[in-house]
mmCIF file of C-alpha atoms in Angstrom:
data_model
loop_
_atom_site.group_PDB
_atom_site.id
_atom_site.type_symbol
_atom_site.label_atom_id
_atom_site.label_comp_id
_atom_site.label_asym_id
_atom_site.label_seq_id
_atom_site.Cartn_x
_atom_site.Cartn_y
_atom_site.Cartn_z
ATOM 1 C CA MET A 30 140.426 -226.936 -2.387
ATOM 2 C CA HIS A 31 141.273 -224.892 0.676
ATOM 3 C CA HIS A 32 137.662 -225.038 1.844
ATOM 4 C CA VAL A 33 137.509 -228.819 1.317
ATOM 5 C CA ALA A 34 140.791 -229.352 3.152
ATOM 6 C CA ARG A 35 139.580 -227.302 6.120
ATOM 7 C CA LEU A 36 136.322 -229.267 6.251
ATOM 8 C CA LEU A 37 138.251 -232.550 6.214
ATOM 9 C CA GLU A 38 140.110 -231.436 9.344
ATOM 10 C CA THR A 39 136.868 -231.585 11.332
ATOM 11 C CA ASN A 40 134.727 -234.031 9.317
ATOM 12 C CA SER A 41 135.228 -237.642 8.273
ATOM 13 C CA TYR A 42 134.127 -236.867 4.699
ATOM 14 C CA VAL A 43 133.092 -233.979 2.448
ATOM 15 C CA CYS A 44 130.636 -234.178 -0.450
ATOM 16 C CA CYS A 45 131.653 -232.327 -3.607
ATOM 17 C CA LEU A 46 129.980 -231.819 -6.948
ATOM 18 C CA LEU A 47 132.486 -231.346 -9.762
ATOM 19 C CA ILE A 48 131.358 -230.507 -13.285
ATOM 20 C CA GLU A 49 133.657 -230.938 -16.294
ATOM 21 C CA LEU A 50 132.900 -228.322 -18.950
ATOM 22 C CA SER A 51 136.049 -228.417 -21.076
ATOM 23 C CA ASN A 52 134.363 -230.445 -23.839
ATOM 24 C CA ALA A 53 131.096 -228.501 -23.780
ATOM 25 C CA PHE A 54 132.186 -226.451 -26.813
ATOM 26 C CA ASP A 55 132.708 -229.637 -28.847
ATOM 27 C CA VAL A 56 129.090 -230.831 -28.809
ATOM 28 C CA VAL A 57 127.157 -227.713 -29.839
ATOM 29 C CA ASP A 58 125.108 -228.542 -32.947
ATOM 30 C CA HIS A 59 125.104 -225.554 -35.312
ATOM 31 C CA GLY A 60 121.584 -226.292 -36.609
ATOM 32 C CA ILE A 61 120.047 -226.414 -33.143
ATOM 33 C CA LEU A 62 121.953 -223.299 -32.104
ATOM 34 C CA ALA A 63 120.765 -221.437 -35.230
ATOM 35 C CA ALA A 64 117.146 -222.374 -34.507
ATOM 36 C CA LYS A 65 117.411 -221.162 -30.920
ATOM 37 C CA LEU A 66 119.102 -217.899 -31.897
ATOM 38 C CA THR A 67 116.476 -217.243 -34.577
ATOM 39 C CA GLY A 68 113.774 -217.617 -31.925
ATOM 40 C CA LEU A 69 115.317 -214.805 -29.854
ATOM 41 C CA ASN A 70 114.147 -212.097 -32.297
ATOM 42 C CA MET A 71 117.672 -210.762 -32.711
ATOM 43 C CA PRO A 72 118.418 -208.221 -35.444
ATOM 44 C CA PRO A 73 119.068 -209.999 -38.776
ATOM 45 C CA ALA A 74 122.527 -208.424 -39.094
ATOM 46 C CA ILE A 75 123.618 -209.931 -35.771
ATOM 47 C CA LEU A 76 122.252 -213.361 -36.727
ATOM 48 C CA SER A 77 124.049 -213.164 -40.057
ATOM 49 C CA TRP A 78 127.307 -212.275 -38.312
ATOM 50 C CA ILE A 79 126.978 -215.192 -35.873
ATOM 51 C CA PHE A 80 126.069 -217.646 -38.649
ATOM 52 C CA SER A 81 129.062 -216.531 -40.703
ATOM 53 C CA PHE A 82 131.237 -217.093 -37.610
ATOM 54 C CA LEU A 83 129.946 -220.666 -37.345
ATOM 55 C CA THR A 84 130.021 -221.684 -41.005
ATOM 56 C CA GLY A 85 132.844 -222.446 -43.367
ATOM 57 C CA MET A 86 135.318 -223.630 -40.734
ATOM 58 C CA THR A 87 137.308 -226.798 -41.303
ATOM 59 C CA GLN A 88 139.771 -228.836 -39.314
ATOM 60 C CA GLN A 89 142.648 -231.110 -40.215
ATOM 61 C CA VAL A 90 144.666 -233.650 -38.282
ATOM 62 C CA LYS A 91 148.432 -233.857 -38.575
ATOM 63 C CA HIS A 92 150.266 -237.000 -37.522
ATOM 64 C CA GLY A 93 153.982 -236.922 -38.132
ATOM 65 C CA CYS A 94 154.401 -235.707 -41.699
ATOM 66 C CA PHE A 95 150.882 -236.770 -42.773
ATOM 67 C CA LEU A 96 148.048 -234.238 -42.990
ATOM 68 C CA SER A 97 144.416 -235.262 -43.405
ATOM 69 C CA SER A 98 142.100 -233.573 -45.861
ATOM 70 C CA PRO A 99 140.048 -230.667 -44.468
ATOM 71 C CA LYS A 100 136.716 -231.672 -42.935
ATOM 72 C CA PRO A 101 133.883 -229.226 -42.189
ATOM 73 C CA ILE A 102 133.122 -228.424 -38.567
ATOM 74 C CA ASN A 103 129.381 -228.514 -37.862
ATOM 75 C CA ARG A 104 129.187 -229.477 -34.183
ATOM 76 C CA ARG A 105 131.751 -227.311 -32.529
ATOM 77 C CA ILE A 106 132.346 -223.748 -31.409
ATOM 78 C CA VAL A 107 135.863 -222.341 -31.455
ATOM 79 C CA GLN A 108 137.302 -222.181 -27.946
ATOM 80 C CA GLY A 109 139.049 -218.993 -26.952
ATOM 81 C CA SER A 110 136.657 -216.723 -28.786
ATOM 82 C CA GLY A 111 134.772 -214.128 -26.766
ATOM 83 C CA LEU A 112 131.553 -215.151 -28.512
ATOM 84 C CA SER A 113 131.864 -218.881 -27.744
ATOM 85 C CA PRO A 114 130.774 -218.889 -24.068
ATOM 86 C CA THR A 115 127.752 -216.748 -24.947
ATOM 87 C CA LEU A 116 126.671 -219.140 -27.684
#
């Protein structure tokens, strides 16, 4: 922002490219990711560990005092994990 503000002092406009990545973790398909990881010739133990990290997770929605039934997560990677940005 500082750089843009300084450029605006001497220019009538500044072109910026802004990329929103906050939802990138929500659209990762586990099947496609598994196929790509398998193609990397990683040790089977590492692949097994990653697949176990991705499978079996569920999510629920709470609204007021109502709680939905658990639904499996198959297109998302947990944010905040050290492994997530790598995947």
